[in-house]
XYZ file of N, CA and C in Angstrom:
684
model
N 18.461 150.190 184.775
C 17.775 149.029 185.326
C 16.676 148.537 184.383
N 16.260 149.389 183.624
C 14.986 149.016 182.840
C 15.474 148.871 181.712
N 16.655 148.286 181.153
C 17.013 148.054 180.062
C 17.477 146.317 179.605
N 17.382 146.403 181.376
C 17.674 144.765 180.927
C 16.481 143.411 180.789
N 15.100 143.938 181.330
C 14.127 143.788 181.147
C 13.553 143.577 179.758
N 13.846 144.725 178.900
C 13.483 145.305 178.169
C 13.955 144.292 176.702
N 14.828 144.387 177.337
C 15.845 143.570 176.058
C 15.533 142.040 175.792
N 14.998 141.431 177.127
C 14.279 140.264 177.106
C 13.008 139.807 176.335
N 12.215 141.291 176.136
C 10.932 141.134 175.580
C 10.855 142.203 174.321
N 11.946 141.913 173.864
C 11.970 142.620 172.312
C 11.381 141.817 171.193
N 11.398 140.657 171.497
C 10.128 139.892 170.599
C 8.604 140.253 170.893
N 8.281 140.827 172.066
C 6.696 141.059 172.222
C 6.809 142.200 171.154
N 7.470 143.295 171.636
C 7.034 144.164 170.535
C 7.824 144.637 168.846
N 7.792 143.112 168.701
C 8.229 143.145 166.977
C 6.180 142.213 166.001
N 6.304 142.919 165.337
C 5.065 142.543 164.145
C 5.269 141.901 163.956
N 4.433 140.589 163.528
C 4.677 139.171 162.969
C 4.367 139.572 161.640
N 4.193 140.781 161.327
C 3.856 140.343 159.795
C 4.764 141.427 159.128
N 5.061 142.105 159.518
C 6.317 142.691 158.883
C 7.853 142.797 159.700
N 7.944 141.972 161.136
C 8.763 141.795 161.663
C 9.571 142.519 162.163
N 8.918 143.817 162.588
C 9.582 145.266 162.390
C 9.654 145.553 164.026
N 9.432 146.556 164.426
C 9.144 147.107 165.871
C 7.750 147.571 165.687
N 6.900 147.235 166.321
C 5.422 147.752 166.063
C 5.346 149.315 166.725
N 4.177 149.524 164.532
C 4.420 150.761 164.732
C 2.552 151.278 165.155
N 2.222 152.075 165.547
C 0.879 152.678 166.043
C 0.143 150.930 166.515
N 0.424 150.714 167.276
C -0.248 148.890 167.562
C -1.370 149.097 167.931
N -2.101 147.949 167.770
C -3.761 147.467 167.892
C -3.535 146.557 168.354
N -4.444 145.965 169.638
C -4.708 144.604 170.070
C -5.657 144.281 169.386
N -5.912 142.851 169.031
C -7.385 142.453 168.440
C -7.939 141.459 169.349
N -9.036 140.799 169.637
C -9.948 140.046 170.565
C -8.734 138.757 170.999
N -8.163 138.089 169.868
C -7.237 136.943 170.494
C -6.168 137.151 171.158
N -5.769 138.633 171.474
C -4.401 139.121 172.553
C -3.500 139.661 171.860
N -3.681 139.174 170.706
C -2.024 139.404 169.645
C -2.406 140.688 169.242
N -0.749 140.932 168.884
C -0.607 142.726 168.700
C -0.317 142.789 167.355
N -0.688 143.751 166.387
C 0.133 144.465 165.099
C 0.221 145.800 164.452
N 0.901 146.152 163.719
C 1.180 147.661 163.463
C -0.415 147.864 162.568
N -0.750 148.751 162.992
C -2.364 149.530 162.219
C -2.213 149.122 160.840
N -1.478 149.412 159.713
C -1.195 149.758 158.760
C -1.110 148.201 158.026
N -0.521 147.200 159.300
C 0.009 145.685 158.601
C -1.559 144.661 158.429
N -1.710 145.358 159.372
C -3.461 144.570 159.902
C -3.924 144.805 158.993
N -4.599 146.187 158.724
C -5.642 146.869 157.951
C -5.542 146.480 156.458
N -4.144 146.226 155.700
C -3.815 146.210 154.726
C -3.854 144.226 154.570
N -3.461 143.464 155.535
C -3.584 141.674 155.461
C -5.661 141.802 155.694
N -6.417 142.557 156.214
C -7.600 142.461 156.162
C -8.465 142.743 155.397
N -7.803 143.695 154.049
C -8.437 144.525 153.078
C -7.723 143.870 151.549
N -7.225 142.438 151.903
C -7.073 141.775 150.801
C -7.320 140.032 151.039
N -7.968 140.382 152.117
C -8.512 139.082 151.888
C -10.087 138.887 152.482
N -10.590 137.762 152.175
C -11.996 137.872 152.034
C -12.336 137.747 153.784
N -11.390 137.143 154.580
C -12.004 136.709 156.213
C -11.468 137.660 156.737
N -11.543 138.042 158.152
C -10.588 138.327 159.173
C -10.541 137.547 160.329
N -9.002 136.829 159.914
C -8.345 136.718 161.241
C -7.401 136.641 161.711
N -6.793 136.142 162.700
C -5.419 136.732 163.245
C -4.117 136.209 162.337
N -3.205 137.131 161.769
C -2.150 136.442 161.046
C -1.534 135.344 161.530
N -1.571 135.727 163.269
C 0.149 134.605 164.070
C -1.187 133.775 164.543
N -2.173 134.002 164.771
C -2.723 132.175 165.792
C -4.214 131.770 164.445
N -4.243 132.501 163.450
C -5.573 132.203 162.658
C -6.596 131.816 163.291
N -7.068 132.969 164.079
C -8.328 132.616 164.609
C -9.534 133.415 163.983
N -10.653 132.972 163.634
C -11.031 134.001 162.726
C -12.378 134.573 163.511
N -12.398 135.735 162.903
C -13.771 136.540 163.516
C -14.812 136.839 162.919
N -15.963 136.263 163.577
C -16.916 136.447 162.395
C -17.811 138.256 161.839
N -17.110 139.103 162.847
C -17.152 140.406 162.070
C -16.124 141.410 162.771
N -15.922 142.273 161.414
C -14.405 142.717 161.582
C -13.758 143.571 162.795
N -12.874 143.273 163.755
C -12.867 144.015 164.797
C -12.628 145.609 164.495
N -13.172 146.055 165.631
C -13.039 147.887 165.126
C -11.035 147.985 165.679
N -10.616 148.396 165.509
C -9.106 148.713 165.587
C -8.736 150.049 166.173
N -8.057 149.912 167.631
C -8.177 150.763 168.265
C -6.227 150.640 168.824
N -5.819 151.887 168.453
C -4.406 152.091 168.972
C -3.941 151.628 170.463
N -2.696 151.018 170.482
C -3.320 150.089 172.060
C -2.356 151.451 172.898
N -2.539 152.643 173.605
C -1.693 153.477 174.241
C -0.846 152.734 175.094
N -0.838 152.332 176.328
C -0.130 151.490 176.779
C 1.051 151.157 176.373
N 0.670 150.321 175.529
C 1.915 149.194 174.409
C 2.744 150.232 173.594
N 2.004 151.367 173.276
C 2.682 152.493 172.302
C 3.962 153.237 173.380
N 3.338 153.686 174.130
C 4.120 154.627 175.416
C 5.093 153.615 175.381
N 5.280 151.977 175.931
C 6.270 151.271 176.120
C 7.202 150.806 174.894
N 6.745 151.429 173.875
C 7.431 150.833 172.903
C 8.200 152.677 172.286
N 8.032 153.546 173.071
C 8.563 154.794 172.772
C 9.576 154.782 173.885
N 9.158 154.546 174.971
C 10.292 154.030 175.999
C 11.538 153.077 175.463
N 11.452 151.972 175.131
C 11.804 151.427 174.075
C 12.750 151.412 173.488
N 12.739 152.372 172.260
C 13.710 153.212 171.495
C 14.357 154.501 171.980
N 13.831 154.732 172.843
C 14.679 155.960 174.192
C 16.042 154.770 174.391
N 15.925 153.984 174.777
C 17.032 152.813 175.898
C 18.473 153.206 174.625
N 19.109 152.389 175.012
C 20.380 152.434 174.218
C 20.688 150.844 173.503
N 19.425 149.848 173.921
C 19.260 148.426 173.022
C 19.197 148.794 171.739
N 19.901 148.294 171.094
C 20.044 148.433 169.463
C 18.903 147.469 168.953
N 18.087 148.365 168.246
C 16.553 147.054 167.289
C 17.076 145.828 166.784
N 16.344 144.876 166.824
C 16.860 143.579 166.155
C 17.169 143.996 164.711
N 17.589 143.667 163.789
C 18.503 143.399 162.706
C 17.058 143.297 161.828
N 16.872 143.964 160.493
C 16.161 143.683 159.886
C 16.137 142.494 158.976
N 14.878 141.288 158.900
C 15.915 140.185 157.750
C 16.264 140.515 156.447
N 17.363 140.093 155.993
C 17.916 140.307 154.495
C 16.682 140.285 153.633
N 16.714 141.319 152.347
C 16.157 141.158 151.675
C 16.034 139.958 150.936
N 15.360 139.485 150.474
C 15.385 137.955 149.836
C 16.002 138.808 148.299
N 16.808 137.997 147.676
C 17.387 137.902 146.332
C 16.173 137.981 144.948
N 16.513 138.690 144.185
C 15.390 138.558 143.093
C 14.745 137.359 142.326
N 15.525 136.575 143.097
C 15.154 135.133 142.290
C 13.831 134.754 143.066
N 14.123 134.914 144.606
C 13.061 134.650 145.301
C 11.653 134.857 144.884
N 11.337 136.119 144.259
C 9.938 136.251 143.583
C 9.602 135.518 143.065
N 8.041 135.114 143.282
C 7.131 134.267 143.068
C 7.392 134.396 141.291
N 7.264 133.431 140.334
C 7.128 133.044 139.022
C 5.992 132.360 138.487
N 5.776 132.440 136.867
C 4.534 131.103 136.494
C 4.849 130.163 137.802
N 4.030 129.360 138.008
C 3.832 128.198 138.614
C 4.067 128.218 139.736
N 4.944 129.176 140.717
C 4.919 129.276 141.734
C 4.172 129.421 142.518
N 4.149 128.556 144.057
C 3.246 129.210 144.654
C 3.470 130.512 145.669
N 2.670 131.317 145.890
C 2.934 132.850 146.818
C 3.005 132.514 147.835
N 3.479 133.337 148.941
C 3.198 133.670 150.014
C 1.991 134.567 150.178
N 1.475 133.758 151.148
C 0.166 134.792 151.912
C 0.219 135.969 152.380
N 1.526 135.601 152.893
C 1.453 136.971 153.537
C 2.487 138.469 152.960
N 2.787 138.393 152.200
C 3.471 139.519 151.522
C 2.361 140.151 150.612
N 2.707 141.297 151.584
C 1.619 142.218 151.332
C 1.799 143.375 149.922
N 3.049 143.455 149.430
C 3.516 143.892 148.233
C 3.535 143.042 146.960
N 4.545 143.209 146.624
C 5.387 142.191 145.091
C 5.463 140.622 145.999
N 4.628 139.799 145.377
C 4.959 138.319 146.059
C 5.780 137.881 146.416
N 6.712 137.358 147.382
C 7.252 136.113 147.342
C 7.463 134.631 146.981
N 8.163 134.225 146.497
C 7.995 132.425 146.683
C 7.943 131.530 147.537
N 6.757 131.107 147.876
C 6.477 130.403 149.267
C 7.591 129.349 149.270
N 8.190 129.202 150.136
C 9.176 127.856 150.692
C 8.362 126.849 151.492
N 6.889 126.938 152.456
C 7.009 126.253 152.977
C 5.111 126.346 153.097
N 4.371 125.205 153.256
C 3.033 125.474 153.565
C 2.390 124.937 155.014
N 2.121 125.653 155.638
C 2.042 125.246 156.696
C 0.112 123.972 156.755
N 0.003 122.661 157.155
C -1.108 122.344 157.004
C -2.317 122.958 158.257
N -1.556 123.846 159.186
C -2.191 124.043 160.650
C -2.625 125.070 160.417
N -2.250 125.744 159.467
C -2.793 127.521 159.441
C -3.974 127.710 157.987
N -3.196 126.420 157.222
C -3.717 126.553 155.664
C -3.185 127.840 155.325
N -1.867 127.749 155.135
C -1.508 128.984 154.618
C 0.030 128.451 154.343
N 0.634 129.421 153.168
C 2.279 129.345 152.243
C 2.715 130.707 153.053
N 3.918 130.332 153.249
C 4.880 131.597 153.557
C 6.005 131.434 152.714
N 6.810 132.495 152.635
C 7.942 132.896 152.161
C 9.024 132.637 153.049
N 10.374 132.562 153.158
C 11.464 132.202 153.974
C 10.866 133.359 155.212
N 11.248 134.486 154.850
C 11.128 135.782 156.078
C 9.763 135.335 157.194
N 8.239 135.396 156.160
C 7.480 135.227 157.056
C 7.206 134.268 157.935
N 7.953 132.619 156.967
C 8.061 131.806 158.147
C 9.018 131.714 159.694
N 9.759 132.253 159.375
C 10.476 132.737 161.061
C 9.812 132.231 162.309
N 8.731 132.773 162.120
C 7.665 132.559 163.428
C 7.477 131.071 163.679
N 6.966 130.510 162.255
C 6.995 128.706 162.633
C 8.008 128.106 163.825
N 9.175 128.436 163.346
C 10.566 127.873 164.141
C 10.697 128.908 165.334
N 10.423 129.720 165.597
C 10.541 130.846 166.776
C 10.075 130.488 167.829
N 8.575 130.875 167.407
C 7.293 130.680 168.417
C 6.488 129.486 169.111
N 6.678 129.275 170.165
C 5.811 128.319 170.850
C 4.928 127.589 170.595
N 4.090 128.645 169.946
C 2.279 128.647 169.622
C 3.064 127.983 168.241
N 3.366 127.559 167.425
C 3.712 128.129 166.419
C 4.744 126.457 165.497
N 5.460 126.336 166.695
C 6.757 125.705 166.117
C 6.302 124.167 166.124
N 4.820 123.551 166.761
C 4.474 121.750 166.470
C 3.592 121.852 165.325
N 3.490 123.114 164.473
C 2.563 122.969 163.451
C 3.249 122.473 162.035
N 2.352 121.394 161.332
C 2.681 120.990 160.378
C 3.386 121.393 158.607
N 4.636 121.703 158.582
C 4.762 121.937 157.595
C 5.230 121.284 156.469
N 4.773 121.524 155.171
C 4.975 120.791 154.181
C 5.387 121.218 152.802
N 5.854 120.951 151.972
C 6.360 121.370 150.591
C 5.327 122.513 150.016
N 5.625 123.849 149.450
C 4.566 124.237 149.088
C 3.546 123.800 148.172
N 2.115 124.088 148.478
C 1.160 123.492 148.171
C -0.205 124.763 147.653
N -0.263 124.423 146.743
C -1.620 125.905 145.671
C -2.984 125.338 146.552
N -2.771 123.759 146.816
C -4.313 123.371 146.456
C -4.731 123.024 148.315
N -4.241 123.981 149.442
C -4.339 123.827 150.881
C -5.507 123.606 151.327
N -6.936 124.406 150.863
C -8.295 124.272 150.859
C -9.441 123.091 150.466
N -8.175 122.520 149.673
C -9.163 121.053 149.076
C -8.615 120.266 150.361
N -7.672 120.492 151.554
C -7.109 119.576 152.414
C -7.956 120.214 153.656
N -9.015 120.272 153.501
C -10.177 120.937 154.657
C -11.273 120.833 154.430
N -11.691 120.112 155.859
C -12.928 119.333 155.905
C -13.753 120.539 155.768
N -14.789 120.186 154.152
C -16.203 121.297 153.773
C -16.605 121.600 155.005
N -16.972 120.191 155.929
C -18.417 120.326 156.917
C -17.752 121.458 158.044
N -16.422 120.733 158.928
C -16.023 121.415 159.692
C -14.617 122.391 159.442
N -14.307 122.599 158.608
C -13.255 123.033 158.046
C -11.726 123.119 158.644
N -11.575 121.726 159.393
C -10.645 121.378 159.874
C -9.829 120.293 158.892
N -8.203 120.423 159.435
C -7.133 119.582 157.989
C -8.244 118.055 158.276
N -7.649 117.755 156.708
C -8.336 116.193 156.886
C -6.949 115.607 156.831
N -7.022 114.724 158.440
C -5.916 113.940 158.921
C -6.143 112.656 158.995
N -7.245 112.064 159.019
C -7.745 110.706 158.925
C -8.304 109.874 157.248
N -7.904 108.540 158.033
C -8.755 108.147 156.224
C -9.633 107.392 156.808
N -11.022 106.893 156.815
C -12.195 106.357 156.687
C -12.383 104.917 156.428
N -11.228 103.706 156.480
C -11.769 102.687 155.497
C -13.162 102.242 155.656
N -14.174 102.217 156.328
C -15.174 101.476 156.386
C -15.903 102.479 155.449
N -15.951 104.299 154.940
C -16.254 104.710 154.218
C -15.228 105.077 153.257
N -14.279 104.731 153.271
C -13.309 105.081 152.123
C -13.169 106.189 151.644
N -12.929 107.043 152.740
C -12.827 108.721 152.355
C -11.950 109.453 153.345
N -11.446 110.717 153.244
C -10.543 111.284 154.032
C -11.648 111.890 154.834
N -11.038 112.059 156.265
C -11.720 112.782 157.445
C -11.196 113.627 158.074
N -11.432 114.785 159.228
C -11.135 115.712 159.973
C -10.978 114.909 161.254
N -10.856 115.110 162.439
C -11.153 114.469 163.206
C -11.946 114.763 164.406
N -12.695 116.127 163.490
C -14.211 115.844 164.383
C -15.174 115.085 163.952
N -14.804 114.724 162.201
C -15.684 114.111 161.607
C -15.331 112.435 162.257
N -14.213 111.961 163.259
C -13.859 110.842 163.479
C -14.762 110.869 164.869
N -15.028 111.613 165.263
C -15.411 111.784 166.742
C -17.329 111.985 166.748
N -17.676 112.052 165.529
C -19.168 112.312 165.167
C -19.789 111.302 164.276
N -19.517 111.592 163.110
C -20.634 110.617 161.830
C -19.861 109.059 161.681
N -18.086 109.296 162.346
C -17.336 108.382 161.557
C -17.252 107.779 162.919
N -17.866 107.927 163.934
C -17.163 107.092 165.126
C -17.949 105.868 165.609
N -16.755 104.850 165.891
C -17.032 103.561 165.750
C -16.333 102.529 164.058
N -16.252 103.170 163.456
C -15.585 103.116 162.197
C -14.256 102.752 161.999
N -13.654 101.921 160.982
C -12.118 101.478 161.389
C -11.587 102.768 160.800
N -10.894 103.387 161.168
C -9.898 104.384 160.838
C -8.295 104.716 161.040
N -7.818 104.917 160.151
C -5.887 105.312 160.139
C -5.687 106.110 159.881
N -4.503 107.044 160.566
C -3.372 108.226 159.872
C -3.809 108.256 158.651
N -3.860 109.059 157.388
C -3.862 109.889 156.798
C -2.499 109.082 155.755
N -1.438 109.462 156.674
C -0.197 109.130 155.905
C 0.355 107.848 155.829
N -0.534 106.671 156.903
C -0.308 105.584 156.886
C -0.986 104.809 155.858
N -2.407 105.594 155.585
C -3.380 105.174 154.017
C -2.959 105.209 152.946
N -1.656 106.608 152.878
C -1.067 107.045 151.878
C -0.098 106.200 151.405
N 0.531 105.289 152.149
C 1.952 104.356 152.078
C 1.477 103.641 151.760
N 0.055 102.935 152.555
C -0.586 101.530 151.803
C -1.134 101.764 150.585
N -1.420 102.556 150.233
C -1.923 103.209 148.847
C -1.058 102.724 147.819
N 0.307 103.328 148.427
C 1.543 103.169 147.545
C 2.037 102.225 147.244
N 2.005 101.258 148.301
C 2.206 99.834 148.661
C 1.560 99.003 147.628
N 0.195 99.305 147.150
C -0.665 98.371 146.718
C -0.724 98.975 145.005
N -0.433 99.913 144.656
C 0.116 100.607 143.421
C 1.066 99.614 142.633
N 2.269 100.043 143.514
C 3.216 99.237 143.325
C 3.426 97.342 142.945
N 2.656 97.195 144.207
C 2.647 95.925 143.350
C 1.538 95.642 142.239
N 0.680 96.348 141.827
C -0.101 96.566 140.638
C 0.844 96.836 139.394
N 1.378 97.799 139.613
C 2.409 97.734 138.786
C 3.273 96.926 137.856
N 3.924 96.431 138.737
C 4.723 95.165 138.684
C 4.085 93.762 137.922
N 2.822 93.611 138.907
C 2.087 92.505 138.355
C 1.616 92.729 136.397
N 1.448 94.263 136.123
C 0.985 95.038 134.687
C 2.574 94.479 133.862
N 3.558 95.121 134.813
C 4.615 94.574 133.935
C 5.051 93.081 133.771
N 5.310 92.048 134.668
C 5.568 90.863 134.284
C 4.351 90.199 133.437
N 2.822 90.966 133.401
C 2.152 90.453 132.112
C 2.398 90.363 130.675
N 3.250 91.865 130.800
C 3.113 92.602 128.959
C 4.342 91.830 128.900
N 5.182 91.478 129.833
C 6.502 90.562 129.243
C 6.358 89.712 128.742
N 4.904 89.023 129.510
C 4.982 87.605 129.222
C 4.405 87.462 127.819
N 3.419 88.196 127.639
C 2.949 88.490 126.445
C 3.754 89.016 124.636
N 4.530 89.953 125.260
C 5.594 90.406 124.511
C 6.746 89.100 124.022
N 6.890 88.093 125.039
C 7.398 86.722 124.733
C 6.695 86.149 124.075
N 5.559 85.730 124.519
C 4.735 84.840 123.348
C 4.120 85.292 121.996
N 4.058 86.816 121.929
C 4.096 87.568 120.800
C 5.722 87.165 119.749
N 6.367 87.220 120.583
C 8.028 86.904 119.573
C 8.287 84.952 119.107
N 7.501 84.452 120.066
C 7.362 83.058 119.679
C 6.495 82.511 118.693
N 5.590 83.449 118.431
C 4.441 82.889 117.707
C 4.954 83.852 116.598
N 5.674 84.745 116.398
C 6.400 85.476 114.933
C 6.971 84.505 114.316
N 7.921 83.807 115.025
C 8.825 82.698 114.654
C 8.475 81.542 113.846
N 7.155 80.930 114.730
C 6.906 79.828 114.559
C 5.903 79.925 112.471
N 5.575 81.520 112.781
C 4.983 81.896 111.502
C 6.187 81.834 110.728
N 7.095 82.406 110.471
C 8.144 82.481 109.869
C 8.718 81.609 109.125
């Protein structure tokens, strides 16, 4: 009877960061669970702590305490006769990160090559670690985009939220608390709609540069002639 339960919530107890069956688990303050070893080691290489799956950050480091509970049920668990989810394929050697590539964040060994950057987390994953994007609830309306080195210059200094707005009355990119505070009352657009008119107005700059040098390049070949 307790197997069919069980089998339903085999995603609660898999690691988001090594995707495994969680092993000795810790809860931390935001609810989410991970293996001792995955935590300790994503917290002891980077300068913040906070949660891998919802990035919430803490401003001092939680003490890490084995969750018993969650352990006992996850020894129960592997008693049942449910076969563990499938480990994902190793990624191919090509996959490793190269010059110019950008990493994944979260591979905690030999890098990966990020496939994908998420703008909601400010963070690159690798094929494996992104899973969760497309999986998870919390997870799957967040913005992703081509990988990207430079994610931090796309975050507002003041409030360090993505800058999604553009400013025209100050002509600068915004957050949109900064739309709701210093910038409000102000004409403001999408981000990506500034970006098209941007492009828009390039373009015909462009164009206008080239039918000059033609015209010029003509009256340069007329006035050869007329020397001639």
């Amino acid at each position: 009877m307790a197997e069919a339960p069980l089998c339903g919530l085999q995603d609660e107890f898999t690691c988001s960061v090594c995707l495994d069956t969680l092993t000795d688990p810790v809860s931390i303050p935001c609810g989410h669970n991970f293996c001792l070893k995955c935590l300790t080691d994503c917290w002891d290489q980077s300068q913040e702590c906070s949660c891998p799956q919802c990035r919430e950050n803490f401003t001092t480091r939680p003490a890490l305490r084995r969750n018993n509970l969650l352990n006992e049920v996850i020894k129960k668990l592997k008693k049942t006769t449910i076969s563990p989810p499938p480990l994902p394929p190793t990624p191919p050697p090509q996959n490793y990160a190269g010059p110019g590539d950008v990493e994944c964040d979260f591979c905690t060994s030999k890098k990966f090559r990020a496939v994908k950057s998420c703008l909601t987390c400010l963070a690159s994953y690798c094929q494996t670690h992104l899973q969760p994007h497309y999986e998870g609830d919390a997870l799957k309306h967040h913005k992703l985009v081509d990988p990207d080195r430079n994610l931090k210059e796309k975050l507002c200094e003041k409030h360090q939220k993505s800058l999604e707005m553009f400013c025209k009355t100050d002509q600068m990119c915004i957050c949109m608390m900064c739309g709701m505070t210093e910038h409000n009352g102000h004409k403001m657009v999408e981000l990506e709609k500034e970006r098209e008119e941007k492009q828009r107005q390039l373009g015909a700059t462009l164009s206008d540069i080239k039918r000059r040098l033609e015209e010029r390049e003509k009256t340069l070949k007329e006035t050869r002639r007329a020397m001639q």
